[in-house]
Coordinates of C-alpha atoms and ligand atoms in Angstrom, one line a residue:
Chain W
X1 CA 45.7 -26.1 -6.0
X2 CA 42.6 -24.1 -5.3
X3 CA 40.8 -25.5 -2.9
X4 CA 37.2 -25.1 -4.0
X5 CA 35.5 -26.1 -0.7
X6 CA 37.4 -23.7 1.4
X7 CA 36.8 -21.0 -1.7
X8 CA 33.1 -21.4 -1.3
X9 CA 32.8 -21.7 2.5
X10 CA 34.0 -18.2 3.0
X11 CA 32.0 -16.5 -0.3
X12 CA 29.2 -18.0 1.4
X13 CA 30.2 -16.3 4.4
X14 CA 30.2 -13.3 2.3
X15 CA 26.8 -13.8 0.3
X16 CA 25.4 -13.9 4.3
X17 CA 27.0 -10.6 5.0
X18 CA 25.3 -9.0 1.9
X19 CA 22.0 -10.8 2.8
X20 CA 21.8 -9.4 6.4
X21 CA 23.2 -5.9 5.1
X22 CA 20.1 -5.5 2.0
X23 CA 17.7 -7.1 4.4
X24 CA 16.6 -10.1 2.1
X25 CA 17.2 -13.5 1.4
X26 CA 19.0 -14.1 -2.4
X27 CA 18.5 -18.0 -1.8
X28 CA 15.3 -16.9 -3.0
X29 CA 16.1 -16.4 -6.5
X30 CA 15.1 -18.3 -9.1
X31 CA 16.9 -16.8 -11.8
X32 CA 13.8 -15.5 -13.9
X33 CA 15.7 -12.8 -15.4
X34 CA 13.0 -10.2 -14.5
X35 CA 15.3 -7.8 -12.7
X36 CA 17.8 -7.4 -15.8
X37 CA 14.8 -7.8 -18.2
X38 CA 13.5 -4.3 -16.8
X39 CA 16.8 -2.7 -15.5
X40 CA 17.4 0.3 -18.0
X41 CA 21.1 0.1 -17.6
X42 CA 21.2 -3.5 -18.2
X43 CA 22.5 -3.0 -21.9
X44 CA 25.2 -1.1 -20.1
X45 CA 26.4 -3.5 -17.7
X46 CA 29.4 -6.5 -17.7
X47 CA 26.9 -8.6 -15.1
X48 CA 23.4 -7.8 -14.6
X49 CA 21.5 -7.9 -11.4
X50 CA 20.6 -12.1 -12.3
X51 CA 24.1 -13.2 -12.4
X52 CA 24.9 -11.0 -9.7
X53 CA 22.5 -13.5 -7.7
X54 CA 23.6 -16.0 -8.9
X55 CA 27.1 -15.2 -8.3
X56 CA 26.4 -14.5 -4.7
X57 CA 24.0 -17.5 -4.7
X58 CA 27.0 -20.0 -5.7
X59 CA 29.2 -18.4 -2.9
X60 CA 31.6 -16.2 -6.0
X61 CA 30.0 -13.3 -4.6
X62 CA 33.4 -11.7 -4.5
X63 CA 33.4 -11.5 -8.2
X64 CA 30.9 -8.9 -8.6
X65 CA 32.7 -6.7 -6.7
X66 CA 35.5 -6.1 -9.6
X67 CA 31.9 -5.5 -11.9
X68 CA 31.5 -2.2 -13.1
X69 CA 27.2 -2.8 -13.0
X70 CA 27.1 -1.8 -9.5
X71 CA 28.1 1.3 -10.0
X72 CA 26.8 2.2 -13.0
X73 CA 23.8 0.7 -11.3
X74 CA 21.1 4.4 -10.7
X75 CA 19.6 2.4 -7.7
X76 CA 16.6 3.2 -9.2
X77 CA 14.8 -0.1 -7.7
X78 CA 13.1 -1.4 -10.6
X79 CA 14.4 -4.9 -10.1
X80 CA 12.7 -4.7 -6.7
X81 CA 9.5 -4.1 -7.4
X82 CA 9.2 -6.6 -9.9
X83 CA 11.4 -9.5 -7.8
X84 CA 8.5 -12.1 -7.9
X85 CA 10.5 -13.5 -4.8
X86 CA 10.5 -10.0 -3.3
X87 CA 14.2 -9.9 -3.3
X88 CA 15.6 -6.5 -2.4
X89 CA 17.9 -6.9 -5.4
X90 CA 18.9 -3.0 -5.8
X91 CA 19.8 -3.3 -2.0
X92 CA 22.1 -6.1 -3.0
X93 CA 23.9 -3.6 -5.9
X94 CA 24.0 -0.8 -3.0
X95 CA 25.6 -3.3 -0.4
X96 CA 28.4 -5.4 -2.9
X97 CA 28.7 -0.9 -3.4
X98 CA 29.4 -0.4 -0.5
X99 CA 31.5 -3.5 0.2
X100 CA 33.7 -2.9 -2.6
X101 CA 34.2 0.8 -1.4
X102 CA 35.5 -0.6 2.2
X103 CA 37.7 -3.5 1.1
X104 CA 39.3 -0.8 -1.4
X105 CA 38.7 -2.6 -4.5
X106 CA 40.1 -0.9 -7.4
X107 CA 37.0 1.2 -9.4
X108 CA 36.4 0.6 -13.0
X109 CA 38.1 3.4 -15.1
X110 CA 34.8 4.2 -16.6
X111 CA 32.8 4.8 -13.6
X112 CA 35.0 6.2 -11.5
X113 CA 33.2 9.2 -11.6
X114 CA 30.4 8.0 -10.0
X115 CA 32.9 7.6 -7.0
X116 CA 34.4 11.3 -7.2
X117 CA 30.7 12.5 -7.1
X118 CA 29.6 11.0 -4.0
X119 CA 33.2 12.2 -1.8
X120 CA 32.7 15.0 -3.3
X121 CA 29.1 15.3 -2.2
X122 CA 29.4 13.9 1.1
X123 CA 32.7 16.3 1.7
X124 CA 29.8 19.4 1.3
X125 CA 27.5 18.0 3.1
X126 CA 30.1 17.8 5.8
X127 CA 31.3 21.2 5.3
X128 CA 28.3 23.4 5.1
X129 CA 25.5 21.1 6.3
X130 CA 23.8 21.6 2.7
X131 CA 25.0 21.2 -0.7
X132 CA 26.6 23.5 -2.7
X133 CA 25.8 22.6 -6.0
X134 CA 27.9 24.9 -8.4
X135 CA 30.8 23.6 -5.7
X136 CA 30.1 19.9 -6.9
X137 CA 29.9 21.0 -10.7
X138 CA 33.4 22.3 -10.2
X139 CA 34.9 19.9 -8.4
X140 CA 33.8 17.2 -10.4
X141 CA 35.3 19.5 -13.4
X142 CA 38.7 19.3 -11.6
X143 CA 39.0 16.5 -10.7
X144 CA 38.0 14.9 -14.0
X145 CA 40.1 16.8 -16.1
X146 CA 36.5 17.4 -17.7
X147 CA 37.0 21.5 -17.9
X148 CA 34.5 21.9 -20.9
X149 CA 32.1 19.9 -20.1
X150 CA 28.5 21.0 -19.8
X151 CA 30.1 24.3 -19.5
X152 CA 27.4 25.2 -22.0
X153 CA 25.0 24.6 -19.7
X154 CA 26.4 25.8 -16.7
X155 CA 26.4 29.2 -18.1
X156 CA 22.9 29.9 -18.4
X157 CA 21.9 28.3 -15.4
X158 CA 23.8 30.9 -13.6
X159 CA 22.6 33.6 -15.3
X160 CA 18.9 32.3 -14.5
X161 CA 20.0 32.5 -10.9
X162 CA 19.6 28.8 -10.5
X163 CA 23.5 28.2 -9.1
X164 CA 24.0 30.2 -6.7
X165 CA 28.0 31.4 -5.9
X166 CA 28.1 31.0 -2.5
X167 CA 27.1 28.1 -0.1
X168 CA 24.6 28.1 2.4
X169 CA 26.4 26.8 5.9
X170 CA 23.8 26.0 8.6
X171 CA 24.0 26.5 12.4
X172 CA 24.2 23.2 13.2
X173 CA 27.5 22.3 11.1
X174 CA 29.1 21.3 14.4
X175 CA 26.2 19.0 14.8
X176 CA 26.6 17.5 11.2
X177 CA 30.6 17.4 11.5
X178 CA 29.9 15.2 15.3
X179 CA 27.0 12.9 12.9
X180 CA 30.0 12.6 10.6
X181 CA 32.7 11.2 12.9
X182 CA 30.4 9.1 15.1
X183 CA 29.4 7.5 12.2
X184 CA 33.2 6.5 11.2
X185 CA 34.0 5.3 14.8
X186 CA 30.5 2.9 14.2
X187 CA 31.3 1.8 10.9
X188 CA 35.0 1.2 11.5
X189 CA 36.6 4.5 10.1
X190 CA 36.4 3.1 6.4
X191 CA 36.5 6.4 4.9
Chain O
X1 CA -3.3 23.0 8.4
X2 CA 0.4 23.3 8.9
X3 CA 3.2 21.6 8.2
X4 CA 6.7 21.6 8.8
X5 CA 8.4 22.4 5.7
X6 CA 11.3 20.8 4.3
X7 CA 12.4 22.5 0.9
X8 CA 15.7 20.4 0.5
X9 CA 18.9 22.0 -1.0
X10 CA 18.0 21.1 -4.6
X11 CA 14.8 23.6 -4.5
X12 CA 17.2 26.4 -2.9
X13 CA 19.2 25.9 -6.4
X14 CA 18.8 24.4 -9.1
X15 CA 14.7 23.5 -8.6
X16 CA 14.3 27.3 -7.4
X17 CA 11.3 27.5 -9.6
X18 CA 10.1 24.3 -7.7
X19 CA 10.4 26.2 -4.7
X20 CA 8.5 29.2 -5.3
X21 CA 5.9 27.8 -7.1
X22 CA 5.3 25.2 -4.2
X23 CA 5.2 28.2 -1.9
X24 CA 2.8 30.2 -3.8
X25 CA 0.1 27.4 -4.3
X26 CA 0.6 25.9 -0.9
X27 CA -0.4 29.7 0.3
X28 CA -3.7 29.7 -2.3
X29 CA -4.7 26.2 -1.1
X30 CA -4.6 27.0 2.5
X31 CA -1.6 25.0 3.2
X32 CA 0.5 26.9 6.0
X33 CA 4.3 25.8 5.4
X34 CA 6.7 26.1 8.2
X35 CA 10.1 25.7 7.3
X36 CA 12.0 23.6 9.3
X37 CA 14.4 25.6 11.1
X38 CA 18.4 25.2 10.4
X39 CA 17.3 21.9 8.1
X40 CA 20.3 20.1 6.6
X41 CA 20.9 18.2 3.3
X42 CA 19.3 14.4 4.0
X43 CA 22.0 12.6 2.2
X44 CA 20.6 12.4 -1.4
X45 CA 21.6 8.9 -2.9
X46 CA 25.7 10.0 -1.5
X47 CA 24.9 8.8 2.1
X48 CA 23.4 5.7 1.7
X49 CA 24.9 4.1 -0.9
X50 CA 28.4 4.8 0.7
X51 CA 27.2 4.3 4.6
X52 CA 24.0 2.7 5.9
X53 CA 24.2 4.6 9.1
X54 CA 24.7 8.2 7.4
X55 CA 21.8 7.6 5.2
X56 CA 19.5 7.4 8.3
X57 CA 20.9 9.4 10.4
X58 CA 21.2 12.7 8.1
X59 CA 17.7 12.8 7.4
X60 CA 16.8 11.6 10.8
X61 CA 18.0 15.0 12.1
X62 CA 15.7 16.4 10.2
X63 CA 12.6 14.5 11.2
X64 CA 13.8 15.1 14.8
X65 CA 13.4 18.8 14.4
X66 CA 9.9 18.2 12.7
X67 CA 9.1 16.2 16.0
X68 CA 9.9 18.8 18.1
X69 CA 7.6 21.0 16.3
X70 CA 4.5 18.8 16.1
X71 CA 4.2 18.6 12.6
X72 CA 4.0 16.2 9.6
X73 CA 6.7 16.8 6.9
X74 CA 6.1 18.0 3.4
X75 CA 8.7 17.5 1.2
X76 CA 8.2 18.8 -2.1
X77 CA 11.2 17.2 -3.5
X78 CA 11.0 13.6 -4.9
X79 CA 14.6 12.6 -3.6
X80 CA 13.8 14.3 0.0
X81 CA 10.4 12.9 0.2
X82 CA 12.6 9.3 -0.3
X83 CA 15.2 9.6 1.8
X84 CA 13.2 11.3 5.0
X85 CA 10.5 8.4 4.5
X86 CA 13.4 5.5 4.1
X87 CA 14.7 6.4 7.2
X88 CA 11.3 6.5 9.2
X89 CA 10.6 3.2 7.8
X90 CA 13.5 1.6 8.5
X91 CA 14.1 3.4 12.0
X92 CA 9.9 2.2 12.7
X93 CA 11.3 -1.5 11.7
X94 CA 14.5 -1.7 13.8
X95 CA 14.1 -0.2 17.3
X96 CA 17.8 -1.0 17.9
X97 CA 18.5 1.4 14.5
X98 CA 16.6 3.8 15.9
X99 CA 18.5 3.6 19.4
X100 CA 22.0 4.0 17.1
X101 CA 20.7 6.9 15.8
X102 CA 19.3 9.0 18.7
X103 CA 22.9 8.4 19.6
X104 CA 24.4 10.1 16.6
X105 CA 22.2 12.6 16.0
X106 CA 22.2 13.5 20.0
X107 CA 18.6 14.1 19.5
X108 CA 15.4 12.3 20.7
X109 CA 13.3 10.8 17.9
X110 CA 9.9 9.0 18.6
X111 CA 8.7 8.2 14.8
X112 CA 5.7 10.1 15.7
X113 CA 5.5 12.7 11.9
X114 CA 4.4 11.6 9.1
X115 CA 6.6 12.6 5.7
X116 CA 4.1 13.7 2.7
X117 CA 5.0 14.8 -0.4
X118 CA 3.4 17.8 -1.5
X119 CA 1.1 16.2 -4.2
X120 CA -0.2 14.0 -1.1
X121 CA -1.2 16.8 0.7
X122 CA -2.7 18.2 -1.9
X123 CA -4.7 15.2 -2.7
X124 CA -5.6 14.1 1.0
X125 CA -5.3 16.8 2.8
X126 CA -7.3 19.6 1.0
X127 CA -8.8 17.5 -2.0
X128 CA -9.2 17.4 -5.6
X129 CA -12.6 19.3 -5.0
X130 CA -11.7 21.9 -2.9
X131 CA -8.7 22.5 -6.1
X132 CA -11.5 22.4 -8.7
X133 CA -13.6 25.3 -6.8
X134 CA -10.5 27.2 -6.9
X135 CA -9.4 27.1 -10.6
X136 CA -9.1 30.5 -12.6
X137 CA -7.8 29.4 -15.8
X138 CA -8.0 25.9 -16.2
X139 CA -5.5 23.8 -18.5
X140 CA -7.9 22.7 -20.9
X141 CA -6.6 21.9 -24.4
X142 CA -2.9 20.9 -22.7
X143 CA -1.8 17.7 -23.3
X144 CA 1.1 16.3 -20.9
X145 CA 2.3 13.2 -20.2
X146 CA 2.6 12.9 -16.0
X147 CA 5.9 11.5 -15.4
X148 CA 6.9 10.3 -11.9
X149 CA 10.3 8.6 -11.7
X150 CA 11.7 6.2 -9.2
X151 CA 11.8 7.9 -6.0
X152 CA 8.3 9.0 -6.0
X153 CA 7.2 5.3 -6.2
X154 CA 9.8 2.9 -5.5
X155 CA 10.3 0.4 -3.6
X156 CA 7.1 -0.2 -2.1
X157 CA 7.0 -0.1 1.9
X158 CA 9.6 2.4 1.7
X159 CA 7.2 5.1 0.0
X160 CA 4.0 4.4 0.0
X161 CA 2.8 7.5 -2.6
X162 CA 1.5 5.6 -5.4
X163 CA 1.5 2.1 -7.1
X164 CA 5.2 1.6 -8.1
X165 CA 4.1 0.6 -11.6
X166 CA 1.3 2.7 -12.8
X167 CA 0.9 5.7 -10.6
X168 CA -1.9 8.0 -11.2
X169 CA -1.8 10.3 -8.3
X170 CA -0.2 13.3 -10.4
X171 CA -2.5 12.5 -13.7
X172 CA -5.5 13.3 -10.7
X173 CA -4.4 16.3 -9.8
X174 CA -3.8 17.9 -13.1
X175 CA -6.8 16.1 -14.5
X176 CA -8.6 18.3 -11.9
X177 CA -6.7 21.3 -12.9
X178 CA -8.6 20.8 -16.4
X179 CA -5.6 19.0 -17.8
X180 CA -5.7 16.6 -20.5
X181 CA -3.3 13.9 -18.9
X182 CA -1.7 11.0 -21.5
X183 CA -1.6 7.4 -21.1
X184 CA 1.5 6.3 -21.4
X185 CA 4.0 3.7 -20.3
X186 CA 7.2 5.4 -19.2
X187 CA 5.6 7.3 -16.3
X188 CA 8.2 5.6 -13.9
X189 CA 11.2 4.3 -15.9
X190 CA 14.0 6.1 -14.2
X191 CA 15.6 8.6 -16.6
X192 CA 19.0 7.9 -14.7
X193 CA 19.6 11.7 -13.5
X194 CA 21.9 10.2 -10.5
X195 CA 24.2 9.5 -13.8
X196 CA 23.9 12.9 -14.9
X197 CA 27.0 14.0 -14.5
X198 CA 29.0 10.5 -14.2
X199 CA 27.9 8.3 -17.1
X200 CA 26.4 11.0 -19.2
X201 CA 26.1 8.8 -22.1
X202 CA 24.1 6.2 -20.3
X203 CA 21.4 9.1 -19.1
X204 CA 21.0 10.7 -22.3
X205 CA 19.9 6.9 -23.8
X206 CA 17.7 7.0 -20.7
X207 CA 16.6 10.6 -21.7
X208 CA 16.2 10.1 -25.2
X209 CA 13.7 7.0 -24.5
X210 CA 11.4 8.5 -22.4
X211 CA 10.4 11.9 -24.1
X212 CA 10.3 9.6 -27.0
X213 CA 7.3 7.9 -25.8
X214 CA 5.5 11.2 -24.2
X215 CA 6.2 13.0 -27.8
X216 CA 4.9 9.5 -29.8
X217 CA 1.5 9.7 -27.1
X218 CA 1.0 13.4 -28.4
X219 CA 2.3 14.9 -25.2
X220 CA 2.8 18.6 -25.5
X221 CA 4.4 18.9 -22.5
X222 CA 5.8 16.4 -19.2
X223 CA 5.0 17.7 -15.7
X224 CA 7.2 16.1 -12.9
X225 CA 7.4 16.5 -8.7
X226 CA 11.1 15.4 -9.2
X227 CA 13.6 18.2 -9.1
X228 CA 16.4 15.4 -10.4
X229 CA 13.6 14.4 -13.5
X230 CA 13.0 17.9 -14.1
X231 CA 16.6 19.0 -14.5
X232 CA 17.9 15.8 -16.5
X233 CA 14.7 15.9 -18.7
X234 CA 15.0 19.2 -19.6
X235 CA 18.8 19.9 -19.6
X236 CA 19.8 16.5 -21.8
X237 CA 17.1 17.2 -24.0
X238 CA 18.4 18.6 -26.8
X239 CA 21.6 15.5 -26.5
X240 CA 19.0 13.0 -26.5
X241 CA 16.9 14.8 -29.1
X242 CA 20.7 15.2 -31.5
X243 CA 21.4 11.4 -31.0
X244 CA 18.0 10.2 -31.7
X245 CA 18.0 12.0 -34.8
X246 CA 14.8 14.0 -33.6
X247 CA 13.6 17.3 -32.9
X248 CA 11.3 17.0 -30.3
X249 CA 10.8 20.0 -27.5
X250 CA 8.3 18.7 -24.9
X251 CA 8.7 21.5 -21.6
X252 CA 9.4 20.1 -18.5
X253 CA 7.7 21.7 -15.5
X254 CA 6.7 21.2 -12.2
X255 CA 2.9 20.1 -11.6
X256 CA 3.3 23.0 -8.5
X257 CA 3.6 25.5 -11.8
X258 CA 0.9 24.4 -14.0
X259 CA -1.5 24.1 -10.7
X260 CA -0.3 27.9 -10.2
X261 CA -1.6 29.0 -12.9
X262 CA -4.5 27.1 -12.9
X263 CA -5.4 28.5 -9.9
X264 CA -4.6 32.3 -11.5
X265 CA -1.3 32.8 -9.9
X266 CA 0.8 35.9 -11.9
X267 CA 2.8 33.7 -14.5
X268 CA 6.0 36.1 -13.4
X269 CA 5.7 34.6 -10.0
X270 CA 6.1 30.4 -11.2
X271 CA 9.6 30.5 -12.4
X272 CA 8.7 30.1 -16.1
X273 CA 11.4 31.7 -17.1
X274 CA 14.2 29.6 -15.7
X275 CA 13.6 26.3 -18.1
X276 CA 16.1 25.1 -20.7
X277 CA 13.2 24.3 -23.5
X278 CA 11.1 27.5 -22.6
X279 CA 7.5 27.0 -22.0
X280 CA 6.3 29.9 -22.5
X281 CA 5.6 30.1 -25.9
X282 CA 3.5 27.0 -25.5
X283 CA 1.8 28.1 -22.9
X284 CA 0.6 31.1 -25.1
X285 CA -0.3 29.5 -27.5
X286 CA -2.8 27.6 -25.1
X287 CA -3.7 31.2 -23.9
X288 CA -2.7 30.3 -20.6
X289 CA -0.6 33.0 -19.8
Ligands
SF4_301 S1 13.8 -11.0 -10.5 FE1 14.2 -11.9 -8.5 S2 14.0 -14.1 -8.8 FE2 14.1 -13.2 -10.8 S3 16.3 -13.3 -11.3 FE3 16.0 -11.3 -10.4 S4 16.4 -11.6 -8.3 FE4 16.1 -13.6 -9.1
SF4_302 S1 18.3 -0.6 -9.3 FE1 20.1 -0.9 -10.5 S2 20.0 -3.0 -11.1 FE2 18.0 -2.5 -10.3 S3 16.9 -2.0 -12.2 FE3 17.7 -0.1 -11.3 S4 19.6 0.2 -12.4 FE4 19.1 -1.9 -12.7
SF4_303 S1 15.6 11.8 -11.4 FE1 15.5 10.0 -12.8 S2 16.9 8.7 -11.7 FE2 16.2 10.1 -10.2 S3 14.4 9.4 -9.4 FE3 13.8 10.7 -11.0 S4 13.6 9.1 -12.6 FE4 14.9 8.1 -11.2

């Protein structure tokens, strides 16, 4: 049998971990609804940034970590302004983010994208010590499958001289390849 | 007055325009720009939503150059201007942080600059007078709507630009630039450009919702400081326009290009022609260029 008690012990432990990582307190809420009210992805979303308190509130935490809202989530902070209990509530989305990202939790299909973009940005960043946008255009192409796509626009933005061909590598990419790995040796080598 | 310059990779690409036109005015207004040298990407959303520590520290790097130079920061770019000003804040409120990431960076950082965008140095730092005396051809008989985003504005503490739900800052400078600046109420719903190429669908709703409301307020245009705004507004424009079963074509420049011309900089040297609705032909039609 489940034990409930033992269940909600450790996603309290958990809702404490996302508490001290978003710097706030989600005890706080009082479920007013304002933060999904304005969120313009809400209509988009399985569990809006509300339940997601309240989730994390009642110690099921876990459960928004299978949601697809936090990553569809744009961090645009919204929520967070309007908090009338000055909950850091797109901090929350970025942390249970991040969270599901180290414990490996299996991405929704439809926003797995948002998942490809970011290695794929971080992986220039890494590389060159800038981005290389046209780089991340077609990457994202192959690794999608998505070879048509916004080819349209592509086109004339490299005509305009806008994408450029090449990517700029800084001096310092030593420098950004030793932020990189000390980072990983900090965090726990989750990537 | 100078300032240590940080450009960002999105104005060495796709926000070239952004770029030079920021250059050009900063030059007329007696803003001397020194670009910080061997500056790296700070991160963008990709570092810290994946790693707290990486979100700092990349743009800390930066700011630790600027520190050696002795200057504030102006970051042109609404995303830069966020990131490099999180990461001050939250390395000002958490010495240990800041400890963690002199450590990574192998630099020293004090948290002595400042990080400005460009529209705050324009408005505190050489003043809305000092642009009026300057003007050549003023933008009277435009009508745009000022559209700031999210990262300009939000959250509070982390930038402190403008008011997070009704910013005006932008409206004053191109108010001063003889502008005719709408009210409107979508000058900071986020148009969801960091889903621009993940959840297309979701920004072109966004999109669509926003130039709605500028066209419905009789804007003839949107002018924007956001490099990610400027791109999505324009460049999902037409999807958005095709879905809501309009035809609206509202340009989408950067307030650094309108205050060029304004102040009589050659229209050939503000990147006019690198837009996907073309302004030009409005901009004619105003006798502006
Ligand atoms: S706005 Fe704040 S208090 Fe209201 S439901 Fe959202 S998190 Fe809770
Ligand atoms: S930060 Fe995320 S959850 Fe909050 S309003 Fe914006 S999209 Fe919605
Ligand atoms: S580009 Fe859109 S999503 Fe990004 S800050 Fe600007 S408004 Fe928000």
């Amino acid at each position: 049998m489940l034990n409930l008690q033992a269940t909600i012990g450790a996603g309290r432990e958990f809702t404490d971990e996302i508490n001290h990582e978003a710097g706030t307190d989600i005890n706080r809420c009082y479920q007013c609804g304002t933060c999904s009210g304005g969120c313009p992805l809400f209509y988009a979303m399985d569990i809006g940034p509300r339940q997601v308190m309240r989730l994390l509130q009642t110690g099921l935490g876990e459960e928004a970590l299978r949601a697809r809202s936090i990553w569809i989530c744009a961090t645009c902070d919204t929520c967070t302004v309007r908090c009338p209990r000055e909950i850091n509530v797109a901090g929350v989305m970025e942390a249970l983010r991040i969270q599901a990202r180290r414990r490996g939790y299996r991405i929704p299909a439809a926003v797995r994208k948002v998942r490809i973009l970011t290695d794929l940005f971080l992986g220039s960043v890494r590389r060159s010590g800038r981005i290389f946008e046209l780089g991340l255009v077609q990457g994202m192409k192959m690794r999608t499958g998505e070879l048509l796509k916004d080819v349209g626009m592509g086109i004339p933005m490299l005509l305009k001289g806008k994408l450029s061909l090449r990517p700029h590598r800084i001096r310092g990419r030593a420098e950004i390849e030793r932020i990189y790995r000390k980072v990983q040796e900090m965090e726990g080598g989750s990537r | 007055m100078k300032l240590a310059y940080y450009p960002g990779c999105s104005l060495c690409g796709t926000a070239r325009e952004y770029n030079i036109s920021t250059i050009k005015v900063s030059e007329k207004l007696g803003i001397e720009l020194e670009e910080i040298p061997d500056w790296s990407c700070c991160g963008a959303t990709s570092a810290h939503t994946s790693s707290p520590l990486l979100g700092v520290a990349l743009p800390a790097r930066n700011l630790a150059i600027a520190e050696e130079m002795g200057l504030d920061v102006a970051a042109p770019c609404a995303a830069c201007y966020h990131n490099l000003s999180a990461a001050r804040v939250k390395m000002d409120r958490d010495h240990l942080l800041r400890k963690r990431i002199e450590e990574i960076i192998d630099r020293k950082y004090r948290g002595k600059v400042k990080v400005l965008p460009l529209a705050e140095v324009i408005l505190s730092r050489v003043g809305l007078d000092a642009v009026r005396d300057s003007l050549v051809h003023p933008l009277a008989g435009l009508k745009m709507a000022a559209y700031y985003g999210c990262l300009m504005v939000r959250p509070k503490g982390i930038v402190d630009f403008d008011d997070p739900e009704n910013p005006t800052k932008l409206d004053q400078i191109m108010e001063a630039a003889g502008g005719e600046m709408v009210d409107w109420s979508h000058k900071t719903e986020c148009c969801g450009a960091s889903l621009s190429l993940t959840g297309t669908e979701l920004c072109v709703d966004l999109v669509g919702r926003i130039l709605e409301r500028a066209a419905e307020e009789g804007a003839e245009c949107i002018v924007t400081a956001c490099p990610f705004c400027q791109a999505n507004l324009d460049m999902r424009q037409a999807e958005a326009a095709t879905k809501l079963k309009t035809d609206f074509r509202l340009p989408v420049l950067y307030f650094t290009q309108l205050l060029g011309i304004a102040l009589g900089l050659p229209a050939g040297e503000l990147g006019l022609d690198s837009h996907v609705v073309d302004p030009r032909p409005l901009l004619r039609e105003k006798g502006l260029i």
